[in-house]
Coordinates of C-alpha atoms in Angstrom, one line a residue:
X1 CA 59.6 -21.2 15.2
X2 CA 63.2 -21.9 13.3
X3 CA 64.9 -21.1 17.0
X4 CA 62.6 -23.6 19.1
X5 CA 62.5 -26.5 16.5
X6 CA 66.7 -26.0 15.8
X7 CA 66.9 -26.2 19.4
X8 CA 65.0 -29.6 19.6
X9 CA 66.8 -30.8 16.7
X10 CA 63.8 -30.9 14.3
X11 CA 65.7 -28.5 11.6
X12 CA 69.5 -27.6 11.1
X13 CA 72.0 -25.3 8.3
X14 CA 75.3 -23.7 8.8
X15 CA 73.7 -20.9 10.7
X16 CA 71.9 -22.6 13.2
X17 CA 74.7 -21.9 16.1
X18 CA 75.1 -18.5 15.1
X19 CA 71.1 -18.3 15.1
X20 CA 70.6 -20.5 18.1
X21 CA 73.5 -21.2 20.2
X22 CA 75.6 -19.4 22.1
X23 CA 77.3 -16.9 19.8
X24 CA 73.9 -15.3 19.3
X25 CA 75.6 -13.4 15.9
X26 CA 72.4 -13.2 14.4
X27 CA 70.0 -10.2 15.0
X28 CA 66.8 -9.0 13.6
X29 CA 66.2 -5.6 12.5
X30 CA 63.3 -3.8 10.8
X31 CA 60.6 -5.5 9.0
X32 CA 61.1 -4.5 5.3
X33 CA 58.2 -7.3 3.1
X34 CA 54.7 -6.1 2.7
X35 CA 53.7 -9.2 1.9
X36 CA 52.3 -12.0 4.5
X37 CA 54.1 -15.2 2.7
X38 CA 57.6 -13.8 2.9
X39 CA 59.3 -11.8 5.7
X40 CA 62.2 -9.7 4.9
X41 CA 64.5 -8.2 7.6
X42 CA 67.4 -6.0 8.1
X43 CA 69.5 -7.4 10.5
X44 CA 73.3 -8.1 11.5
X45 CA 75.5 -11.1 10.9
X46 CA 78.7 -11.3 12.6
X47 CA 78.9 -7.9 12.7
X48 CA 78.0 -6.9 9.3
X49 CA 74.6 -5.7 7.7
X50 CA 72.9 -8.3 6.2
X51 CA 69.5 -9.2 5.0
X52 CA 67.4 -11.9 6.8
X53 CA 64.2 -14.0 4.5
X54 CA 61.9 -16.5 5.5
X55 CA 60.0 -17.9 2.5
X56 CA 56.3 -19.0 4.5
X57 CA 56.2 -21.8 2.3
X58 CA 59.2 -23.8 3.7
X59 CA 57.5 -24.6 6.6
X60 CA 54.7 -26.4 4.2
X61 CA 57.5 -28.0 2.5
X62 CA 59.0 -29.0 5.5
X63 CA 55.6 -30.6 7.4
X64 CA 55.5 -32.7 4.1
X65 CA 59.1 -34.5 5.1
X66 CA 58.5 -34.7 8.9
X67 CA 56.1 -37.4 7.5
X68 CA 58.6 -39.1 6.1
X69 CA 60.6 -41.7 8.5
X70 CA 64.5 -40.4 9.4
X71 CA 65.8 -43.8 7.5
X72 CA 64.0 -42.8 3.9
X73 CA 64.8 -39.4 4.7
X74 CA 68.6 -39.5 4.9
X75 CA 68.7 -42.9 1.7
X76 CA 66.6 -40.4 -0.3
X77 CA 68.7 -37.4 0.1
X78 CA 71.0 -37.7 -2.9
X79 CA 68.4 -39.0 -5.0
X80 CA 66.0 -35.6 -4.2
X81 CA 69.1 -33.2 -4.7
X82 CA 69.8 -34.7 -8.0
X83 CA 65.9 -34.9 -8.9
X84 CA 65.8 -31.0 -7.7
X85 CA 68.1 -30.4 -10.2
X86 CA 66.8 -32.0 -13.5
X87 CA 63.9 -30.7 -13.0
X88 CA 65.1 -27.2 -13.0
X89 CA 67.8 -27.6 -15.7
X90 CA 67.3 -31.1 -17.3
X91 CA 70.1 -33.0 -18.2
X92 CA 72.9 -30.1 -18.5
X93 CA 76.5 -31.3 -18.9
X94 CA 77.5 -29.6 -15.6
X95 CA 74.7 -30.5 -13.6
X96 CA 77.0 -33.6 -11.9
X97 CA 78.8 -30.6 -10.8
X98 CA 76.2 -28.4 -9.3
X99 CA 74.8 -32.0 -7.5
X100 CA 78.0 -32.4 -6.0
X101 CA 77.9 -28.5 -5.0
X102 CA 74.6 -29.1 -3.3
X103 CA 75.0 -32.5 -1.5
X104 CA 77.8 -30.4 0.0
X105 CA 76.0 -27.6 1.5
X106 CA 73.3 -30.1 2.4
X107 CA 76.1 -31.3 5.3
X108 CA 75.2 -28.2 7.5
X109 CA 77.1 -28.9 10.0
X110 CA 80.5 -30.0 7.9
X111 CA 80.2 -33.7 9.4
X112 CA 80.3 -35.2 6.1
X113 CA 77.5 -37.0 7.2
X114 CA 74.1 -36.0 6.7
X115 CA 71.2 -36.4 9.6
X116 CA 67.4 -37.1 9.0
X117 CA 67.2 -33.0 10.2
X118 CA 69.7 -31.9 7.5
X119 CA 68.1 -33.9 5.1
X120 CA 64.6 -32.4 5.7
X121 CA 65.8 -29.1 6.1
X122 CA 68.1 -28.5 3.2
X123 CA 65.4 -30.4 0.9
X124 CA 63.0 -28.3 1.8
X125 CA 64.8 -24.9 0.9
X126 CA 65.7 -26.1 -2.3
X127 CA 62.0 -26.3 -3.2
X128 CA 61.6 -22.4 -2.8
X129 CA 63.1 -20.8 -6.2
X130 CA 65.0 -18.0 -4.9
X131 CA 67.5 -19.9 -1.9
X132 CA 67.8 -22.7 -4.6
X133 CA 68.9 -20.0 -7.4
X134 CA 71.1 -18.3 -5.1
X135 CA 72.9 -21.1 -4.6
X136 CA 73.2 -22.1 -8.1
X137 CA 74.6 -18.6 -8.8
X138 CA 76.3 -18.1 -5.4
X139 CA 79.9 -17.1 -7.6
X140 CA 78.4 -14.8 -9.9
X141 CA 79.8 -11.1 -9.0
X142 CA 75.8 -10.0 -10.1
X143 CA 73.5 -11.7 -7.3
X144 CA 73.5 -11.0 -3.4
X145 CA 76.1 -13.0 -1.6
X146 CA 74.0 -16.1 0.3
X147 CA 75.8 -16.7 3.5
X148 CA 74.3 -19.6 4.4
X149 CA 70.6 -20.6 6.1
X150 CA 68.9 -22.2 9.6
X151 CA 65.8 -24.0 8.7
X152 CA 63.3 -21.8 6.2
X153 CA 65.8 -18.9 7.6
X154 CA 68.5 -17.4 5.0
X155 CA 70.9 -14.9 5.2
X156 CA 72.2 -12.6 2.2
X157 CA 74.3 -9.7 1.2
X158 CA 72.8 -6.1 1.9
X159 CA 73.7 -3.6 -0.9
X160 CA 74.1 0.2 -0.6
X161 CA 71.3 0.9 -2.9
X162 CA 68.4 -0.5 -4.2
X163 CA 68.2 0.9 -8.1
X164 CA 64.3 2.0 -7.9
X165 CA 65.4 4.5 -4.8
X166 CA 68.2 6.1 -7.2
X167 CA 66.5 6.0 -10.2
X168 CA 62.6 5.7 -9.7
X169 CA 62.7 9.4 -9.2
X170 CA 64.9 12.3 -10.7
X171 CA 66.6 12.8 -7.2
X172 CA 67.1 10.7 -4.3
X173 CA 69.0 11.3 -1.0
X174 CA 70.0 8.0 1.0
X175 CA 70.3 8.0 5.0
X176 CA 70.3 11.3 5.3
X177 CA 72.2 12.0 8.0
X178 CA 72.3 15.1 11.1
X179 CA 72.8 18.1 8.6
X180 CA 74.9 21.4 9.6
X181 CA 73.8 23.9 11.2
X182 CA 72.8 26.4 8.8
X183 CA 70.1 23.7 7.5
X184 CA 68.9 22.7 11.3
X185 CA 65.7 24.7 10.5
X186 CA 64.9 21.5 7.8
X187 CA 66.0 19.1 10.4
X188 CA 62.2 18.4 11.9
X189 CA 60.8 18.3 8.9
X190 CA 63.3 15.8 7.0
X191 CA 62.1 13.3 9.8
X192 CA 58.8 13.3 8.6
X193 CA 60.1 10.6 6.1
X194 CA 61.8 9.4 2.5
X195 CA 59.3 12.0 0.8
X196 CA 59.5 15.0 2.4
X197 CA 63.8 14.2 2.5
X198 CA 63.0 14.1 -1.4
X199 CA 60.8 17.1 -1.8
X200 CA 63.2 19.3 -0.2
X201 CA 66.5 17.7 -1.1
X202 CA 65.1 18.0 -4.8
X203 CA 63.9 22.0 -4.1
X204 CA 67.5 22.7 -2.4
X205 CA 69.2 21.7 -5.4
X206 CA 67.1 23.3 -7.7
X207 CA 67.6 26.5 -6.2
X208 CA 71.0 25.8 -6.4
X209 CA 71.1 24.8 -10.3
X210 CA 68.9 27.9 -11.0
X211 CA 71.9 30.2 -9.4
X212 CA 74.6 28.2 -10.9
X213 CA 75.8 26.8 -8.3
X214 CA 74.4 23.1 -8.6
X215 CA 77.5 21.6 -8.9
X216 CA 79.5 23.7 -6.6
X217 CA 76.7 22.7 -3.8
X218 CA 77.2 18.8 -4.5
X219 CA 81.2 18.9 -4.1
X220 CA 81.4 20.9 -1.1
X221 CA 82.8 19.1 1.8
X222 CA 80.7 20.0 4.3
X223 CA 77.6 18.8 2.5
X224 CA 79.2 15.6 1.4
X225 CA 80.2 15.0 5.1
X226 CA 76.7 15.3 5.9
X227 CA 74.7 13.5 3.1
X228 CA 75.2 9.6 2.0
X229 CA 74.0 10.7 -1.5
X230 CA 73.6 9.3 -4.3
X231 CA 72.7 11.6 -7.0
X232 CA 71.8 11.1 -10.5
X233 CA 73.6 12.1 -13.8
X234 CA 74.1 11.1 -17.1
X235 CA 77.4 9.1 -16.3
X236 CA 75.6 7.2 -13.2
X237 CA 72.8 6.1 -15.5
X238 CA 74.7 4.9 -18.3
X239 CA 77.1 3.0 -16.1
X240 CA 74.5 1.4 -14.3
X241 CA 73.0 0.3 -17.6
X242 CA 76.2 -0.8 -18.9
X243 CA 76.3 -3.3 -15.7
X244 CA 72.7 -4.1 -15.8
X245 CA 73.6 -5.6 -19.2
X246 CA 76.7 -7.5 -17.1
X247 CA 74.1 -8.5 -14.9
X248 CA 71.6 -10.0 -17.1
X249 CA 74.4 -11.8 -19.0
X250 CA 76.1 -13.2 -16.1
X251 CA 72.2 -14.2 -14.4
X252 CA 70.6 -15.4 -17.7
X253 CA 73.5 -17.7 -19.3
X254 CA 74.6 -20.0 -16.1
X255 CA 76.6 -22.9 -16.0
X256 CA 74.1 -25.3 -16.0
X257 CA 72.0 -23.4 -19.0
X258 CA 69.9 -20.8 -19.5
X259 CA 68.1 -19.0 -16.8
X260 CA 64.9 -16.3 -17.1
X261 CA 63.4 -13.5 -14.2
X262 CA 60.2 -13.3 -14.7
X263 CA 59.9 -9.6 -12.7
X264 CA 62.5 -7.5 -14.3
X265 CA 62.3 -3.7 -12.4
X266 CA 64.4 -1.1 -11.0
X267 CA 63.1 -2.4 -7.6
X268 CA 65.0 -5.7 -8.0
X269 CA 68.4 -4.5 -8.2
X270 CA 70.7 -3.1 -5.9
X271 CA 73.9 -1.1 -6.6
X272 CA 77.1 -1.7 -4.6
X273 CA 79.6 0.8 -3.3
X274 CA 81.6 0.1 -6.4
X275 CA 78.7 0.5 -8.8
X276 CA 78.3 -2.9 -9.5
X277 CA 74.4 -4.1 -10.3
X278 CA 73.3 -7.3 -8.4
X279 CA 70.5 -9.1 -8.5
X280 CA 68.4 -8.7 -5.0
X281 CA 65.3 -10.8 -5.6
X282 CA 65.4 -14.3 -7.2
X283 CA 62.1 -15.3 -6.0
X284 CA 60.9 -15.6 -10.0
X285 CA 64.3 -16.6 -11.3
X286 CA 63.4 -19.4 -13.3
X287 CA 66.1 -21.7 -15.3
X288 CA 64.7 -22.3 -18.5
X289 CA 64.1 -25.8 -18.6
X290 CA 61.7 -25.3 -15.8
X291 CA 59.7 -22.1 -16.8
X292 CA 59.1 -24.2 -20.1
X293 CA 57.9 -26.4 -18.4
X294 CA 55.4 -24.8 -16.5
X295 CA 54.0 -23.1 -19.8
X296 CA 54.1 -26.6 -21.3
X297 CA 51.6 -28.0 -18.5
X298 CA 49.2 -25.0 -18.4
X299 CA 45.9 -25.5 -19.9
X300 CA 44.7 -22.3 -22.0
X301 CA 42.1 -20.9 -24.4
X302 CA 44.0 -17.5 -25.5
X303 CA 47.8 -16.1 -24.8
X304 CA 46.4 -14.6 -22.1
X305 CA 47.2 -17.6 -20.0
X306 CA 50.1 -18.3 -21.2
X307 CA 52.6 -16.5 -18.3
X308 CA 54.6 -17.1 -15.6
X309 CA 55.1 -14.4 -12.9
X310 CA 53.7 -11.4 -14.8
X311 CA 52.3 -11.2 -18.0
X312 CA 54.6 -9.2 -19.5
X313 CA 57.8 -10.6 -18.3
X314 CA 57.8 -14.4 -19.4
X315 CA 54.9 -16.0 -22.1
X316 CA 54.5 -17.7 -24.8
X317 CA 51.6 -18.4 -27.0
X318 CA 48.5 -20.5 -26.9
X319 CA 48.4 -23.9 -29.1
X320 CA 44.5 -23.9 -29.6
X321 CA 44.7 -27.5 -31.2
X322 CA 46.0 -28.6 -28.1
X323 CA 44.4 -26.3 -25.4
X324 CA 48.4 -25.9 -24.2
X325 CA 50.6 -23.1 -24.4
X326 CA 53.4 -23.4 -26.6
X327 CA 57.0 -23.6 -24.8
X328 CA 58.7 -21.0 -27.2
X329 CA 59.2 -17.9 -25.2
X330 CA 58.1 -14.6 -26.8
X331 CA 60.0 -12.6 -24.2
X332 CA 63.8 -12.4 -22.9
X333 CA 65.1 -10.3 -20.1
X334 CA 67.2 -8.6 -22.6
X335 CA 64.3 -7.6 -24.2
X336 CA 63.0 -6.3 -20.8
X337 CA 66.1 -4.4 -19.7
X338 CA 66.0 -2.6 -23.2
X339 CA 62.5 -1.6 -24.0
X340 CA 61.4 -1.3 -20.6
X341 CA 63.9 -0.7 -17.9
X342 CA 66.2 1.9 -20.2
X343 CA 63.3 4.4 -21.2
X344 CA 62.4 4.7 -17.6
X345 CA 65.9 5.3 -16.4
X346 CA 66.3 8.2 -18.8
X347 CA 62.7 9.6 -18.9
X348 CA 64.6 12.3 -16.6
X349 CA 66.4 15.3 -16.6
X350 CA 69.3 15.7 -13.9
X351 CA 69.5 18.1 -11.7
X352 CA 73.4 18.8 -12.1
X353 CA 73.6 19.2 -15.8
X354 CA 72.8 21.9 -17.9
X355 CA 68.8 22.7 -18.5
X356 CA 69.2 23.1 -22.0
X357 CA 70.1 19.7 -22.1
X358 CA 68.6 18.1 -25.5
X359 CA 66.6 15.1 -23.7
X360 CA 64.2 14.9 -26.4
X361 CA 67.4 13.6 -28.7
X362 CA 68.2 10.7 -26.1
X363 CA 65.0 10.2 -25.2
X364 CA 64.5 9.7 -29.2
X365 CA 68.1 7.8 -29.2
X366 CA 66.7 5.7 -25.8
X367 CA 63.0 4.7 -28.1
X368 CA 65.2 3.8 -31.5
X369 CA 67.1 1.4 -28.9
X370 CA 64.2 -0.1 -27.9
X371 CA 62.9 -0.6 -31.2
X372 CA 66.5 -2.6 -32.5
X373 CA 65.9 -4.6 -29.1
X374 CA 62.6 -5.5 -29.7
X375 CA 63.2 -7.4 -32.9
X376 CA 65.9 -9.4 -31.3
X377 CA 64.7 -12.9 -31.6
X378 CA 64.4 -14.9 -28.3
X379 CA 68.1 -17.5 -28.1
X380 CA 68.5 -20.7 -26.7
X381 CA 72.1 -20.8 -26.2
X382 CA 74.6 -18.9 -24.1
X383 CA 76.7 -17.5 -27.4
X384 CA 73.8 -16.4 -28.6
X385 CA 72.8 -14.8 -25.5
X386 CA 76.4 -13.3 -25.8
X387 CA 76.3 -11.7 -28.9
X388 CA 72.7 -10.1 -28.7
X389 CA 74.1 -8.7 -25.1
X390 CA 77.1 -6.9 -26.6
X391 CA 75.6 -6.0 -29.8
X392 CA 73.0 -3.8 -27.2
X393 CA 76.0 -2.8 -25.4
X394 CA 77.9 -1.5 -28.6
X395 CA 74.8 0.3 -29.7
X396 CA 74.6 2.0 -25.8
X397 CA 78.1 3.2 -26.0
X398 CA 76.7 5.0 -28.5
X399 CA 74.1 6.9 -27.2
X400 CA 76.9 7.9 -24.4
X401 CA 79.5 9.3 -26.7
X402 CA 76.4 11.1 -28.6
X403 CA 75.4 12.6 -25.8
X404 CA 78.9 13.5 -24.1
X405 CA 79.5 15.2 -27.1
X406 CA 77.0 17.8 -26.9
X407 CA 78.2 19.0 -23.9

């Protein structure tokens, strides 16, 4: 639907000729959503790896402003970019700034004049959370790279991991690749899929560990020639954690204020080559002007219906005089990171270190953690924001040295 309507000039972006035209750079890989209202694709971009979303709902968006004549469409224009963003961030101090950002990206073909088409089009995206985040965060080193879009179309960095593949289990092996030929025996039956790669990938090595040779086994160079792998141990989950607290800094405290994600889980971040943590999913990434917002104009009866996204993730409280909720936040995603995200990533043992290991002292050390984190109170301001962010970091380092110690 994006190719035919770019091609009659109903919809336009930056990546329409790549999409569209002639240099056909654009091409569509596996399906990857489970979900009807959003497709996700691998694909290629100018001949790297990228990922490819189409948010449904555009296309709702967009039939709303092919109602609107070409004249009020393109007069309008600044007006809606700047409305966009007050709504989403009120009346910030750089918020001229991001304006001026947007208008710019809203020329998607670099004209430095914008059509009825780019108008529409560009509008329309920033309605849907997650492009319209992107963008605002577009320079932070902790979100996916957004490359540009065509239409309801946009492109984005692929990252080398996804955290909930490395950590949701307590081993994982990543495009595993043709193995030797002492293992070809496995070969049929490590096509079967991720779980049977992980059933016997996790037996191998435990054969290994019990014989002592664990750790010989992972640095051979014939088996790291053959294996993308990316295996857990203590220093791999405490320096993703130490950048998942970079991330959530650099994601929650933006330019333009405060900023919430209201679905904080292993499966929305990725890892880079460089072991960097990046945000992957923005679709409930909610500036917090906005999410107060909505909790302001819900109606309720209990706390129970006082939530954005999930429950658990952003709420407030139920004014019962009023039948509103409240628009003081109970919940950060500090507080998520902490007491949720860091028990699970060290609920494990690893398979390369020693099984006399004392887990049940971190584990302890992980819960106390939690406990300090949980009676953080919920900020308002980036400093504060800061401090509470580095004070959790301090407090992780440590756990670490603990830990490192006792080996």
């Amino acid at each position: 639907t994006t190719l035919f309507r770019s091609r009659a000039g109903d919809v336009s972006g930056p990546l329409c000729p790549d999409l569209c035209g002639p240099k056909n750079s654009i091409h569509f890989g596996n399906c990857l959503s489970t979900v009807p209202d959003k497709k996700i694709y691998n694909g290629e971009w100018q001949g790297k790896e990228v990922i490819l979303k189409i948010n449904m709902s555009w296309f709702e968006e967009f039939e709303k402003r092919q109602k609107i004549t070409d004249l009020a469409a393109v007069s309008s224009f600044q007006e809606d970019v700047s409305s966009r963003v007050k709504t989403l961030f009120g009346d910030c101090s750089h918020c001229n700034k991001l304006v001026f950002r947007l208008l710019s990206l809203g020329d998607g073909d670099g004209d430095e004049t914008v059509s009825a088409s780019e108008a529409r089009t560009f509008i329309s995206l920033l309605q849907l959370v997650e492009p319209m985040m992107l963008m605002v965060l577009n320079e932070s080193k902790h979100t996916v790279d957004f490359f540009g879009y065509c239409g309801g179309l946009y492109v984005v960095e692929k990252v080398s991991f996804v955290a909930s593949d490395v950590f949701g289990n307590t081993w994982e092996l990543i495009e595993l690749s043709l193995l030797p030929d002492v293992f070809e025996p496995l070969q049929k039956l490590l096509n079967y899929g991720n779980r049977a790669m992980n059933l016997v990938g996790s037996s191998l090595l435990k054969m290994a560990r019990n014989l002592g040779y664990a750790r010989t086994v992972a640095k051979c160079p014939v088996i790291g020639a053959s294996f993308q792998v990316y295996i857990n141990n203590r220093r791999k989950k405490f320096d993703f954690a130490y950048s998942l607290l970079d991330a959530t800094l650099d994601t929650s405290s933006t330019p333009y204020g405060l900023a919430q994600s209201c679905d904080v889980h292993l499966g929305n971040y990725g890892i880079t080559t460089t072991s960097t943590v990046k945000l992957i999913d923005l679709d409930l990434m909610c500036p917090h002007v906005f999410l107060r917002t909505l909790l302001e104009q819900k109606k309720c009866v209990s706390d129970w219906d006082c939530f954005v996204g999930r429950f658990d993730f952003c709420w407030s409280t139920c004014d019962k005089t009023k039948g509103t909720c409240k628009t003081l936040l109970g919940i950060q995603d500090l507080h998520m990171v902490c007491e949720s995200v860091f028990p699970l990533l060290f609920r494990h043992p690893n398979y390369l270190e020693p099984t006399d290991h004392n887990m049940t002292r971190l584990k302890r050390a992980i819960r106390k953690l939690a406990v300090f984190c949980s009676e953080i109170p919920v900020v308002y301001s980036s400093a504060e924001l800061r401090r509470n962010i580095l004070t959790v970091k301090k407090r992780l380092k440590s756990v670490d040295i603990m830990v490192a110690n006792e080996y």
